[in-house]
PDB file of C-alpha atoms and ligand atoms in Angstrom:
ATOM      1  CA  UNK A 165      82.286 -27.180 -68.092  1.00  0.00           C
ATOM      2  CA  UNK A 166      84.885 -24.467 -67.198  1.00  0.00           C
ATOM      3  CA  UNK A 167      82.938 -21.262 -66.532  1.00  0.00           C
ATOM      4  CA  UNK A 168      84.387 -17.765 -66.167  1.00  0.00           C
ATOM      5  CA  UNK A 169      82.006 -15.372 -64.473  1.00  0.00           C
ATOM      6  CA  UNK A 170      82.677 -11.651 -64.374  1.00  0.00           C
ATOM      7  CA  UNK A 171      81.219  -9.247 -61.857  1.00  0.00           C
ATOM      8  CA  UNK A 172      81.125 -12.096 -59.448  1.00  0.00           C
ATOM      9  CA  UNK A 173      80.955  -9.916 -56.336  1.00  0.00           C
ATOM     10  CA  UNK A 174      77.682  -8.279 -57.697  1.00  0.00           C
ATOM     11  CA  UNK A 175      74.106  -8.887 -56.635  1.00  0.00           C
ATOM     12  CA  UNK A 176      73.558 -11.203 -59.606  1.00  0.00           C
ATOM     13  CA  UNK A 177      77.098 -12.481 -59.820  1.00  0.00           C
ATOM     14  CA  UNK A 178      77.090 -14.011 -56.320  1.00  0.00           C
ATOM     15  CA  UNK A 179      74.052 -16.041 -57.045  1.00  0.00           C
ATOM     16  CA  UNK A 180      75.384 -17.224 -60.324  1.00  0.00           C
ATOM     17  CA  UNK A 181      78.580 -18.124 -59.049  1.00  0.00           C
ATOM     18  CA  UNK A 182      77.050 -20.234 -56.131  1.00  0.00           C
ATOM     19  CA  UNK A 183      74.451 -21.859 -58.483  1.00  0.00           C
ATOM     20  CA  UNK A 184      76.943 -22.814 -61.234  1.00  0.00           C
ATOM     21  CA  UNK A 185      79.760 -23.824 -58.972  1.00  0.00           C
ATOM     22  CA  UNK A 186      77.508 -26.693 -58.068  1.00  0.00           C
ATOM     23  CA  UNK A 187      78.013 -28.623 -61.217  1.00  0.00           C
ATOM     24  CA  UNK A 188      80.833 -26.850 -62.908  1.00  0.00           C
ATOM     25  CA  UNK A 189      84.402 -25.552 -62.319  1.00  0.00           C
ATOM     26  CA  UNK A 190      83.836 -21.514 -61.958  1.00  0.00           C
ATOM     27  CA  UNK A 191      86.556 -19.000 -62.041  1.00  0.00           C
ATOM     28  CA  UNK A 192      84.727 -15.953 -60.272  1.00  0.00           C
ATOM     29  CA  UNK A 193      86.254 -12.492 -61.247  1.00  0.00           C
ATOM     30  CA  UNK A 194      85.766  -9.341 -59.581  1.00  0.00           C
ATOM     31  CA  UNK A 195      87.021  -5.909 -60.754  1.00  0.00           C
ATOM     32  CA  UNK A 196      90.230  -6.188 -58.862  1.00  0.00           C
ATOM     33  CA  UNK A 197      90.901  -9.438 -60.777  1.00  0.00           C
ATOM     34  CA  UNK A 198      89.921  -7.998 -64.102  1.00  0.00           C
ATOM     35  CA  UNK A 199      88.784  -4.562 -65.383  1.00  0.00           C
ATOM     36  CA  UNK A 200      86.555  -5.317 -68.139  1.00  0.00           C
ATOM     37  CA  UNK A 201      87.272  -1.986 -69.916  1.00  0.00           C
ATOM     38  CA  UNK A 202      90.706  -3.056 -70.817  1.00  0.00           C
ATOM     39  CA  UNK A 203      90.248  -5.236 -73.866  1.00  0.00           C
ATOM     40  CA  UNK A 204      93.849  -6.349 -73.996  1.00  0.00           C
ATOM     41  CA  UNK A 205      93.446  -7.609 -70.110  1.00  0.00           C
ATOM     42  CA  UNK A 206      90.099  -9.448 -71.047  1.00  0.00           C
ATOM     43  CA  UNK A 207      91.658 -11.090 -74.095  1.00  0.00           C
ATOM     44  CA  UNK A 208      94.716 -12.100 -72.193  1.00  0.00           C
ATOM     45  CA  UNK A 209      92.743 -13.617 -69.081  1.00  0.00           C
ATOM     46  CA  UNK A 210      90.132 -15.355 -71.422  1.00  0.00           C
ATOM     47  CA  UNK A 211      92.944 -16.921 -73.603  1.00  0.00           C
ATOM     48  CA  UNK A 212      94.973 -18.032 -70.406  1.00  0.00           C
ATOM     49  CA  UNK A 213      91.716 -19.513 -68.721  1.00  0.00           C
ATOM     50  CA  UNK A 214      90.351 -20.942 -71.930  1.00  0.00           C
ATOM     51  CA  UNK A 215      86.502 -21.302 -70.522  1.00  0.00           C
ATOM     52  CA  UNK A 216      83.741 -23.025 -72.177  1.00  0.00           C
ATOM     53  CA  UNK A 217      81.355 -20.485 -71.092  1.00  0.00           C
ATOM     54  CA  UNK A 218      81.751 -16.388 -69.899  1.00  0.00           C
ATOM     55  CA  UNK A 219      79.182 -15.313 -67.864  1.00  0.00           C
ATOM     56  CA  UNK A 220      79.027 -11.485 -67.683  1.00  0.00           C
ATOM     57  CA  UNK A 221      77.284 -10.293 -64.613  1.00  0.00           C
ATOM     58  CA  UNK A 222      79.322  -6.750 -64.425  1.00  0.00           C
ATOM     59  CA  UNK A 223      77.386  -3.685 -65.351  1.00  0.00           C
ATOM     60  CA  UNK A 224      77.272  -0.060 -64.750  1.00  0.00           C
ATOM     61  CA  UNK A 225      73.905   0.193 -63.114  1.00  0.00           C
ATOM     62  CA  UNK A 226      73.901   3.765 -61.728  1.00  0.00           C
ATOM     63  CA  UNK A 227      70.996   4.889 -63.932  1.00  0.00           C
ATOM     64  CA  UNK A 228      70.759   8.529 -63.133  1.00  0.00           C
ATOM     65  CA  UNK A 229      74.491   9.083 -62.967  1.00  0.00           C
ATOM     66  CA  UNK A 230      74.846   7.654 -66.422  1.00  0.00           C
ATOM     67  CA  UNK A 231      73.107  10.815 -67.837  1.00  0.00           C
ATOM     68  CA  UNK A 232      76.263  12.751 -66.743  1.00  0.00           C
ATOM     69  CA  UNK A 233      78.652   9.825 -67.283  1.00  0.00           C
ATOM     70  CA  UNK A 234      77.568   8.409 -70.807  1.00  0.00           C
ATOM     71  CA  UNK A 235      81.346   7.260 -71.291  1.00  0.00           C
ATOM     72  CA  UNK A 236      81.637   5.095 -68.216  1.00  0.00           C
ATOM     73  CA  UNK A 237      78.096   3.515 -68.871  1.00  0.00           C
ATOM     74  CA  UNK A 238      79.092   2.912 -72.592  1.00  0.00           C
ATOM     75  CA  UNK A 239      82.622   1.592 -71.457  1.00  0.00           C
ATOM     76  CA  UNK A 240      81.024  -1.035 -69.099  1.00  0.00           C
ATOM     77  CA  UNK A 241      77.540  -1.763 -70.569  1.00  0.00           C
ATOM     78  CA  UNK A 242      78.654  -1.767 -74.178  1.00  0.00           C
ATOM     79  CA  UNK A 243      82.388  -1.917 -75.138  1.00  0.00           C
ATOM     80  CA  UNK A 244      83.234  -4.167 -72.351  1.00  0.00           C
ATOM     81  CA  UNK A 245      80.647  -6.801 -73.946  1.00  0.00           C
ATOM     82  CA  UNK A 246      82.381  -6.289 -77.231  1.00  0.00           C
ATOM     83  CA  UNK A 247      85.630  -7.262 -75.523  1.00  0.00           C
ATOM     84  CA  UNK A 248      84.142 -10.326 -73.860  1.00  0.00           C
ATOM     85  CA  UNK A 249      82.423 -11.446 -77.172  1.00  0.00           C
ATOM     86  CA  UNK A 250      85.810 -11.035 -78.986  1.00  0.00           C
ATOM     87  CA  UNK A 251      87.513 -13.140 -76.417  1.00  0.00           C
ATOM     88  CA  UNK A 252      84.813 -15.636 -76.586  1.00  0.00           C
ATOM     89  CA  UNK A 253      85.162 -15.925 -80.225  1.00  0.00           C
ATOM     90  CA  UNK A 254      89.070 -16.500 -80.001  1.00  0.00           C
ATOM     91  CA  UNK A 255      88.558 -19.443 -77.807  1.00  0.00           C
ATOM     92  CA  UNK A 256      85.209 -20.837 -79.056  1.00  0.00           C
ATOM     93  CA  UNK A 257      83.438 -20.153 -75.905  1.00  0.00           C
ATOM     94  CA  UNK A 258      79.608 -19.418 -75.100  1.00  0.00           C
ATOM     95  CA  UNK A 259      78.760 -15.782 -73.779  1.00  0.00           C
ATOM     96  CA  UNK A 260      76.064 -15.170 -71.516  1.00  0.00           C
ATOM     97  CA  UNK A 261      74.942 -11.541 -70.940  1.00  0.00           C
ATOM     98  CA  UNK A 262      72.415  -9.791 -69.151  1.00  0.00           C
ATOM     99  CA  UNK A 263      70.115  -7.204 -70.520  1.00  0.00           C
ATOM    100  CA  UNK A 264      67.474  -4.708 -68.958  1.00  0.00           C
ATOM    101  CA  UNK A 265      63.954  -3.943 -69.539  1.00  0.00           C
ATOM    102  CA  UNK A 266      64.950  -0.294 -69.870  1.00  0.00           C
ATOM    103  CA  UNK A 267      65.675  -0.799 -73.511  1.00  0.00           C
ATOM    104  CA  UNK A 268      61.837  -0.278 -73.958  1.00  0.00           C
ATOM    105  CA  UNK A 269      60.052   2.910 -73.873  1.00  0.00           C
ATOM    106  CA  UNK A 270      57.466   1.532 -71.469  1.00  0.00           C
ATOM    107  CA  UNK A 271      54.379   2.595 -73.439  1.00  0.00           C
ATOM    108  CA  UNK A 272      53.110  -0.783 -74.191  1.00  0.00           C
ATOM    109  CA  UNK A 273      49.884  -2.267 -72.903  1.00  0.00           C
ATOM    110  CA  UNK A 274      50.982  -5.847 -72.817  1.00  0.00           C
ATOM    111  CA  UNK A 275      54.212  -7.628 -71.734  1.00  0.00           C
ATOM    112  CA  UNK A 276      56.971  -6.894 -74.108  1.00  0.00           C
ATOM    113  CA  UNK A 277      58.245  -9.788 -76.134  1.00  0.00           C
ATOM    114  CA  UNK A 278      61.924 -10.323 -77.686  1.00  0.00           C
ATOM    115  CA  UNK A 279      60.869  -9.114 -80.933  1.00  0.00           C
ATOM    116  CA  UNK A 280      59.458  -5.677 -80.008  1.00  0.00           C
ATOM    117  CA  UNK A 281      61.419  -2.917 -81.021  1.00  0.00           C
ATOM    118  CA  UNK A 282      63.830  -1.283 -78.273  1.00  0.00           C
ATOM    119  CA  UNK A 283      63.511   2.259 -77.868  1.00  0.00           C
ATOM    120  CA  UNK A 284      65.955   3.297 -75.343  1.00  0.00           C
ATOM    121  CA  UNK A 285      65.272   6.724 -73.563  1.00  0.00           C
ATOM    122  CA  UNK A 286      68.408   7.114 -71.243  1.00  0.00           C
ATOM    123  CA  UNK A 287      71.952   6.818 -71.545  1.00  0.00           C
ATOM    124  CA  UNK A 288      72.067   3.642 -69.437  1.00  0.00           C
ATOM    125  CA  UNK A 289      69.393   2.126 -71.601  1.00  0.00           C
ATOM    126  CA  UNK A 290      71.270   3.001 -74.740  1.00  0.00           C
ATOM    127  CA  UNK A 291      74.393   1.559 -73.243  1.00  0.00           C
ATOM    128  CA  UNK A 292      72.507  -1.762 -72.442  1.00  0.00           C
ATOM    129  CA  UNK A 293      70.939  -1.980 -75.853  1.00  0.00           C
ATOM    130  CA  UNK A 294      74.383  -1.600 -77.661  1.00  0.00           C
ATOM    131  CA  UNK A 295      75.966  -4.215 -74.949  1.00  0.00           C
ATOM    132  CA  UNK A 296      73.000  -6.849 -76.429  1.00  0.00           C
ATOM    133  CA  UNK A 297      73.976  -5.981 -80.009  1.00  0.00           C
ATOM    134  CA  UNK A 298      77.925  -6.468 -79.177  1.00  0.00           C
ATOM    135  CA  UNK A 299      77.314  -9.627 -77.209  1.00  0.00           C
ATOM    136  CA  UNK A 300      76.077 -11.238 -80.639  1.00  0.00           C
ATOM    137  CA  UNK A 301      79.688 -11.159 -81.655  1.00  0.00           C
ATOM    138  CA  UNK A 302      80.259 -14.218 -79.742  1.00  0.00           C
ATOM    139  CA  UNK A 303      79.858 -17.447 -81.816  1.00  0.00           C
ATOM    140  CA  UNK A 304      76.964 -18.753 -79.283  1.00  0.00           C
ATOM    141  CA  UNK A 305      75.455 -15.953 -77.012  1.00  0.00           C
ATOM    142  CA  UNK A 306      72.550 -15.321 -74.735  1.00  0.00           C
ATOM    143  CA  UNK A 307      71.201 -12.125 -73.722  1.00  0.00           C
ATOM    144  CA  UNK A 308      68.903 -12.615 -70.805  1.00  0.00           C
ATOM    145  CA  UNK A 309      66.915  -9.502 -70.085  1.00  0.00           C
ATOM    146  CA  UNK A 310      66.285  -9.360 -66.313  1.00  0.00           C
ATOM    147  CA  UNK A 311      64.245  -6.485 -64.411  1.00  0.00           C
ATOM    148  CA  UNK A 312      64.067  -5.203 -60.884  1.00  0.00           C
ATOM    149  CA  UNK A 313      66.445  -7.871 -59.706  1.00  0.00           C
ATOM    150  CA  UNK A 314      66.047  -8.851 -55.899  1.00  0.00           C
ATOM    151  CA  UNK A 315      67.395 -11.426 -53.545  1.00  0.00           C
ATOM    152  CA  UNK A 316      71.001 -10.532 -53.630  1.00  0.00           C
ATOM    153  CA  UNK A 317      72.935 -10.589 -50.483  1.00  0.00           C
ATOM    154  CA  UNK A 318      73.602  -6.704 -50.821  1.00  0.00           C
ATOM    155  CA  UNK A 319      70.108  -5.497 -49.766  1.00  0.00           C
ATOM    156  CA  UNK A 320      69.670  -2.376 -52.265  1.00  0.00           C
ATOM    157  CA  UNK A 321      67.087  -3.662 -54.564  1.00  0.00           C
ATOM    158  CA  UNK A 322      63.424  -1.728 -54.672  1.00  0.00           C
ATOM    159  CA  UNK A 323      61.955  -4.988 -53.142  1.00  0.00           C
ATOM    160  CA  UNK A 324      64.747  -4.957 -50.205  1.00  0.00           C
ATOM    161  CA  UNK A 325      63.762  -1.293 -49.448  1.00  0.00           C
ATOM    162  CA  UNK A 326      60.119  -2.144 -49.467  1.00  0.00           C
ATOM    163  CA  UNK A 327      60.882  -4.967 -47.048  1.00  0.00           C
ATOM    164  CA  UNK A 328      63.077  -2.854 -44.896  1.00  0.00           C
ATOM    165  CA  UNK A 329      60.078  -0.353 -44.447  1.00  0.00           C
ATOM    166  CA  UNK A 330      57.598  -3.128 -43.837  1.00  0.00           C
ATOM    167  CA  UNK A 331      59.543  -4.933 -41.224  1.00  0.00           C
ATOM    168  CA  UNK A 332      60.593  -1.687 -39.443  1.00  0.00           C
ATOM    169  CA  UNK A 333      56.915  -0.586 -39.331  1.00  0.00           C
ATOM    170  CA  UNK A 334      57.879   2.611 -41.317  1.00  0.00           C
ATOM    171  CA  UNK A 335      55.964   4.122 -44.291  1.00  0.00           C
ATOM    172  CA  UNK A 336      56.615   2.383 -47.728  1.00  0.00           C
ATOM    173  CA  UNK A 337      56.418   4.550 -50.591  1.00  0.00           C
ATOM    174  CA  UNK A 338      55.366   2.749 -53.486  1.00  0.00           C
ATOM    175  CA  UNK A 339      54.689   3.197 -57.103  1.00  0.00           C
ATOM    176  CA  UNK A 340      51.132   2.355 -58.117  1.00  0.00           C
ATOM    177  CA  UNK A 341      51.557   2.955 -61.807  1.00  0.00           C
ATOM    178  CA  UNK A 342      54.645   1.249 -62.573  1.00  0.00           C
ATOM    179  CA  UNK A 343      54.156  -2.325 -64.049  1.00  0.00           C
ATOM    180  CA  UNK A 344      56.931  -4.760 -63.685  1.00  0.00           C
ATOM    181  CA  UNK A 345      57.707  -8.509 -63.853  1.00  0.00           C
ATOM    182  CA  UNK A 346      60.763  -8.505 -61.235  1.00  0.00           C
ATOM    183  CA  UNK A 347      63.607 -11.196 -61.288  1.00  0.00           C
ATOM    184  CA  UNK A 348      64.646 -13.239 -58.249  1.00  0.00           C
ATOM    185  CA  UNK A 349      68.282 -13.786 -58.625  1.00  0.00           C
ATOM    186  CA  UNK A 350      68.026 -17.534 -57.553  1.00  0.00           C
ATOM    187  CA  UNK A 351      65.636 -17.935 -60.368  1.00  0.00           C
ATOM    188  CA  UNK A 352      67.842 -16.076 -62.887  1.00  0.00           C
ATOM    189  CA  UNK A 353      70.670 -18.202 -61.679  1.00  0.00           C
ATOM    190  CA  UNK A 354      68.790 -21.645 -62.176  1.00  0.00           C
ATOM    191  CA  UNK A 355      67.564 -20.643 -65.502  1.00  0.00           C
ATOM    192  CA  UNK A 356      71.073 -19.637 -66.401  1.00  0.00           C
ATOM    193  CA  UNK A 357      72.366 -23.100 -65.459  1.00  0.00           C
ATOM    194  CA  UNK A 358      69.326 -24.790 -67.520  1.00  0.00           C
ATOM    195  CA  UNK A 359      70.263 -22.579 -70.335  1.00  0.00           C
ATOM    196  CA  UNK A 360      73.776 -23.836 -70.536  1.00  0.00           C
ATOM    197  CA  UNK A 361      72.454 -27.368 -70.315  1.00  0.00           C
ATOM    198  CA  UNK A 362      69.723 -26.969 -72.972  1.00  0.00           C
ATOM    199  CA  UNK A 363      71.773 -24.987 -75.453  1.00  0.00           C
ATOM    200  CA  UNK A 364      68.724 -23.428 -77.310  1.00  0.00           C
ATOM    201  CA  UNK A 365      69.505 -21.369 -80.277  1.00  0.00           C
ATOM    202  CA  UNK A 366      71.457 -18.065 -79.563  1.00  0.00           C
ATOM    203  CA  UNK A 367      69.431 -15.015 -78.868  1.00  0.00           C
ATOM    204  CA  UNK A 368      67.931 -12.630 -76.413  1.00  0.00           C
ATOM    205  CA  UNK A 369      65.590 -14.082 -73.716  1.00  0.00           C
ATOM    206  CA  UNK A 370      63.421 -12.532 -71.240  1.00  0.00           C
ATOM    207  CA  UNK A 371      64.279 -13.983 -68.070  1.00  0.00           C
ATOM    208  CA  UNK A 372      61.963 -12.564 -65.469  1.00  0.00           C
ATOM    209  CA  UNK A 373      59.716 -14.041 -62.838  1.00  0.00           C
ATOM    210  CA  UNK A 374      56.160 -14.829 -64.290  1.00  0.00           C
ATOM    211  CA  UNK A 375      53.076 -12.509 -64.258  1.00  0.00           C
ATOM    212  CA  UNK A 376      53.054  -8.732 -64.449  1.00  0.00           C
ATOM    213  CA  UNK A 377      52.459  -6.469 -61.114  1.00  0.00           C
ATOM    214  CA  UNK A 378      52.896  -3.130 -59.886  1.00  0.00           C
ATOM    215  CA  UNK A 379      54.950  -1.900 -56.870  1.00  0.00           C
ATOM    216  CA  UNK A 380      52.048  -1.687 -54.866  1.00  0.00           C
ATOM    217  CA  UNK A 381      51.073  -5.236 -55.654  1.00  0.00           C
ATOM    218  CA  UNK A 382      54.448  -6.293 -54.367  1.00  0.00           C
ATOM    219  CA  UNK A 383      54.231  -4.293 -51.257  1.00  0.00           C
ATOM    220  CA  UNK A 384      50.785  -5.928 -50.521  1.00  0.00           C
ATOM    221  CA  UNK A 385      51.876  -9.221 -51.011  1.00  0.00           C
ATOM    222  CA  UNK A 386      54.948  -8.878 -49.021  1.00  0.00           C
ATOM    223  CA  UNK A 387      53.036  -7.426 -46.132  1.00  0.00           C
ATOM    224  CA  UNK A 388      50.498 -10.487 -46.515  1.00  0.00           C
ATOM    225  CA  UNK A 389      53.787 -12.834 -46.077  1.00  0.00           C
ATOM    226  CA  UNK A 390      55.185 -10.940 -43.286  1.00  0.00           C
ATOM    227  CA  UNK A 391      51.836 -10.845 -41.563  1.00  0.00           C
ATOM    228  CA  UNK A 392      52.045  -7.111 -40.958  1.00  0.00           C
ATOM    229  CA  UNK A 393      49.723  -4.187 -41.442  1.00  0.00           C
ATOM    230  CA  UNK A 394      51.485  -2.217 -44.006  1.00  0.00           C
ATOM    231  CA  UNK A 395      51.835   1.540 -43.882  1.00  0.00           C
ATOM    232  CA  UNK A 396      51.789   2.227 -47.630  1.00  0.00           C
ATOM    233  CA  UNK A 397      52.380   5.494 -49.233  1.00  0.00           C
ATOM    234  CA  UNK A 398      51.302   5.304 -52.766  1.00  0.00           C
ATOM    235  CA  UNK A 399      53.091   7.414 -55.390  1.00  0.00           C
ATOM    236  CA  UNK A 400      52.623   7.979 -58.951  1.00  0.00           C
ATOM    237  CA  UNK A 401      55.493   8.171 -61.382  1.00  0.00           C
ATOM    238  CA  UNK A 402      54.068  11.806 -62.208  1.00  0.00           C
ATOM    239  CA  UNK A 403      55.116  12.577 -58.376  1.00  0.00           C
ATOM    240  CA  UNK A 404      58.811  11.755 -58.842  1.00  0.00           C
ATOM    241  CA  UNK A 405      61.392  13.588 -61.049  1.00  0.00           C
ATOM    242  CA  UNK A 406      64.488  11.575 -61.563  1.00  0.00           C
ATOM    243  CA  UNK A 407      67.397  12.647 -63.886  1.00  0.00           C
ATOM    244  CA  UNK A 408      67.093   9.412 -66.157  1.00  0.00           C
ATOM    245  CA  UNK A 409      63.706   8.542 -67.838  1.00  0.00           C
ATOM    246  CA  UNK A 410      62.335   5.248 -66.692  1.00  0.00           C
ATOM    247  CA  UNK A 411      59.810   3.033 -68.720  1.00  0.00           C
ATOM    248  CA  UNK A 412      56.310   3.311 -67.156  1.00  0.00           C
ATOM    249  CA  UNK A 413      55.171  -0.057 -68.282  1.00  0.00           C
ATOM    250  CA  UNK A 414      58.036  -2.458 -68.353  1.00  0.00           C
ATOM    251  CA  UNK A 415      56.303  -6.129 -67.797  1.00  0.00           C
ATOM    252  CA  UNK A 416      58.333  -8.677 -69.961  1.00  0.00           C
ATOM    253  CA  UNK A 417      56.814 -11.967 -71.169  1.00  0.00           C
ATOM    254  CA  UNK A 418      59.093 -15.043 -70.675  1.00  0.00           C
ATOM    255  CA  UNK A 419      57.138 -17.219 -72.835  1.00  0.00           C
ATOM    256  CA  UNK A 420      60.148 -17.706 -75.444  1.00  0.00           C
ATOM    257  CA  UNK A 421      62.227 -19.113 -72.315  1.00  0.00           C
ATOM    258  CA  UNK A 422      59.267 -21.202 -71.497  1.00  0.00           C
ATOM    259  CA  UNK A 423      59.392 -22.672 -75.056  1.00  0.00           C
ATOM    260  CA  UNK A 424      62.889 -23.381 -74.713  1.00  0.00           C
ATOM    261  CA  UNK A 425      62.123 -25.755 -71.571  1.00  0.00           C
ATOM    262  CA  UNK A 426      63.146 -23.134 -68.928  1.00  0.00           C
ATOM    263  CA  UNK A 427      59.869 -22.106 -66.653  1.00  0.00           C
ATOM    264  CA  UNK A 428      60.228 -19.024 -64.520  1.00  0.00           C
ATOM    265  CA  UNK A 429      58.005 -19.284 -61.323  1.00  0.00           C
ATOM    266  CA  UNK A 430      55.573 -16.740 -60.688  1.00  0.00           C
ATOM    267  CA  UNK A 431      56.674 -13.534 -58.689  1.00  0.00           C
ATOM    268  CA  UNK A 432      54.599 -14.420 -55.836  1.00  0.00           C
ATOM    269  CA  UNK A 433      56.177 -17.816 -55.460  1.00  0.00           C
ATOM    270  CA  UNK A 434      59.863 -16.066 -55.734  1.00  0.00           C
ATOM    271  CA  UNK A 435      58.890 -13.427 -53.025  1.00  0.00           C
ATOM    272  CA  UNK A 436      57.641 -16.132 -50.823  1.00  0.00           C
ATOM    273  CA  UNK A 437      60.912 -18.032 -51.202  1.00  0.00           C
ATOM    274  CA  UNK A 438      62.905 -14.805 -50.549  1.00  0.00           C
ATOM    275  CA  UNK A 439      60.812 -13.366 -47.673  1.00  0.00           C
ATOM    276  CA  UNK A 440      60.560 -16.670 -45.919  1.00  0.00           C
ATOM    277  CA  UNK A 441      64.226 -17.604 -46.606  1.00  0.00           C
ATOM    278  CA  UNK A 442      63.091 -20.938 -48.149  1.00  0.00           C
TER     279      UNK A 442
HETATM  280  N1  LIG B 116      69.739  -4.489 -60.571  1.00  0.00           N
HETATM  281  C1  LIG B 116      68.738  -4.339 -61.315  1.00  0.00           C
HETATM  282  O1  LIG B 116      67.473  -4.260 -60.954  1.00  0.00           O
HETATM  283  C2  LIG B 116      68.901  -4.711 -62.813  1.00  0.00           C
HETATM  284  C3  LIG B 116      67.764  -4.536 -63.714  1.00  0.00           C
HETATM  285  C4  LIG B 116      67.828  -4.715 -64.989  1.00  0.00           C
HETATM  286  C5  LIG B 116      69.135  -5.368 -65.312  1.00  0.00           C
HETATM  287  N2  LIG B 116      69.924  -5.548 -64.764  1.00  0.00           N
HETATM  288  C6  LIG B 116      71.542  -6.171 -65.041  1.00  0.00           C
HETATM  289  O2  LIG B 116      71.760  -7.292 -64.629  1.00  0.00           O
HETATM  290  C7  LIG B 116      72.896  -7.401 -64.522  1.00  0.00           C
HETATM  291  C8  LIG B 116      73.598  -7.723 -63.109  1.00  0.00           C
HETATM  292  O3  LIG B 116      73.220  -6.666 -62.272  1.00  0.00           O
HETATM  293  P1  LIG B 116      73.636  -6.306 -60.921  1.00  0.00           P
HETATM  294  O4  LIG B 116      72.520  -5.728 -60.143  1.00  0.00           O
HETATM  295  O5  LIG B 116      73.952  -7.887 -60.112  1.00  0.00           O
HETATM  296  O6  LIG B 116      74.899  -5.800 -60.438  1.00  0.00           O
HETATM  297  P2  LIG B 116      75.786  -4.929 -59.521  1.00  0.00           P
HETATM  298  O7  LIG B 116      75.273  -5.810 -58.101  1.00  0.00           O
HETATM  299  O8  LIG B 116      75.567  -3.663 -59.584  1.00  0.00           O
HETATM  300  O9  LIG B 116      77.151  -5.564 -59.775  1.00  0.00           O
HETATM  301  C9  LIG B 116      77.794  -5.265 -60.752  1.00  0.00           C
HETATM  302  C10 LIG B 116      79.166  -5.898 -60.827  1.00  0.00           C
HETATM  303  O10 LIG B 116      79.814  -5.285 -61.807  1.00  0.00           O
HETATM  304  C11 LIG B 116      81.314  -4.900 -61.566  1.00  0.00           C
HETATM  305  N3  LIG B 116      81.813  -4.014 -62.433  1.00  0.00           N
HETATM  306  C12 LIG B 116      81.478  -2.723 -62.834  1.00  0.00           C
HETATM  307  N4  LIG B 116      82.268  -2.095 -63.507  1.00  0.00           N
HETATM  308  C13 LIG B 116      83.361  -3.134 -63.763  1.00  0.00           C
HETATM  309  C14 LIG B 116      84.433  -3.181 -64.608  1.00  0.00           C
HETATM  310  N5  LIG B 116      84.969  -2.150 -65.295  1.00  0.00           N
HETATM  311  N6  LIG B 116      85.104  -4.388 -64.576  1.00  0.00           N
HETATM  312  C15 LIG B 116      84.872  -5.221 -63.917  1.00  0.00           C
HETATM  313  N7  LIG B 116      83.728  -5.404 -63.075  1.00  0.00           N
HETATM  314  C16 LIG B 116      82.952  -4.203 -63.126  1.00  0.00           C
HETATM  315  C17 LIG B 116      81.053  -4.056 -60.179  1.00  0.00           C
HETATM  316  O11 LIG B 116      82.150  -3.999 -59.399  1.00  0.00           O
HETATM  317  P3  LIG B 116      82.218  -2.773 -58.332  1.00  0.00           P
HETATM  318  O12 LIG B 116      81.264  -3.118 -57.107  1.00  0.00           O
HETATM  319  O13 LIG B 116      83.630  -2.910 -58.256  1.00  0.00           O
HETATM  320  O14 LIG B 116      81.721  -1.531 -58.791  1.00  0.00           O
HETATM  321  C18 LIG B 116      80.006  -5.251 -59.433  1.00  0.00           C
HETATM  322  O15 LIG B 116      80.648  -6.204 -59.001  1.00  0.00           O
HETATM  323  C19 LIG B 116      73.639  -6.179 -65.119  1.00  0.00           C
HETATM  324  O16 LIG B 116      74.015  -6.618 -66.509  1.00  0.00           O
HETATM  325  C20 LIG B 116      72.586  -5.446 -64.864  1.00  0.00           C
HETATM  326  O17 LIG B 116      72.687  -4.379 -65.984  1.00  0.00           O
HETATM  327  C21 LIG B 116      70.017  -5.280 -63.223  1.00  0.00           C
END
């Protein structure tokens, strides 16, 4: 297949580009190659490349800044996706786009499923929800909701910050009361490759590693894998004031993906492969 990857230099974009390049012809695009907020440029480039699949890894991810820059967040996370979906329609391509757990309000007491009603509580979350809706304009489309991505070469994720502190023997500040299902970029890239082979029905799929945990659980498991005595400073969501509201409980169920034949490994297994560089 000929696959166009937008946002290729990003954390997920690099893993996706590497994984898909093994079996397909991949055209990897950064912002300098294509500014996704210019719909005419998007259409021109997609028509020229004529891909079978467009994978959109680009996003405006500055969650707090989006509270002051709603238009920028909407331009990249929502309207650029509409442009990609229209371009996909023009050349009958499949669109793969990535969503976020932040579309939920975090008041659940069990992992969210795809049919749960989104209730975005920040500009970032709203922009991501609109992106999901716009992606559905493509003739065949997949929105893979991911969460707390880790494992990209640019060490900037929450998991990387915890690992850095543990490795340096410094205190690791971790939330004890935020429930998450993190997504290892290698596993998201693998799931994306399988999705393109299996071609399940268009729709939203939760693409997270299996099993809910807290950031405390992740820090303890990371310390065990590193064989170190962790200096963990437990913090509560009540202790921290951030500009944008975050969901407190944001574990996602990946059962729908599993039913489509794509198994996501447990988060402990993903963390082990990342920490031990397997
Ligand atoms: N990171 C997480 O924990 C997380 C959680 C939930 C969902 N997600 C979703 O997962 C996907 C991948 O996230 P990520 O963490 O890999 O993102 P990332 O590392 O922040 O990379 C985003 C990429 O998008 C590019 N980009 C931004 N605006 C653009 C534009 N106007 N035109 C072209 N490219 C543009 C960026 O380029 P520049 O570097 O030049 O800005 C960057 O290469 C996104 O849909 C994100 O919303 C991520």
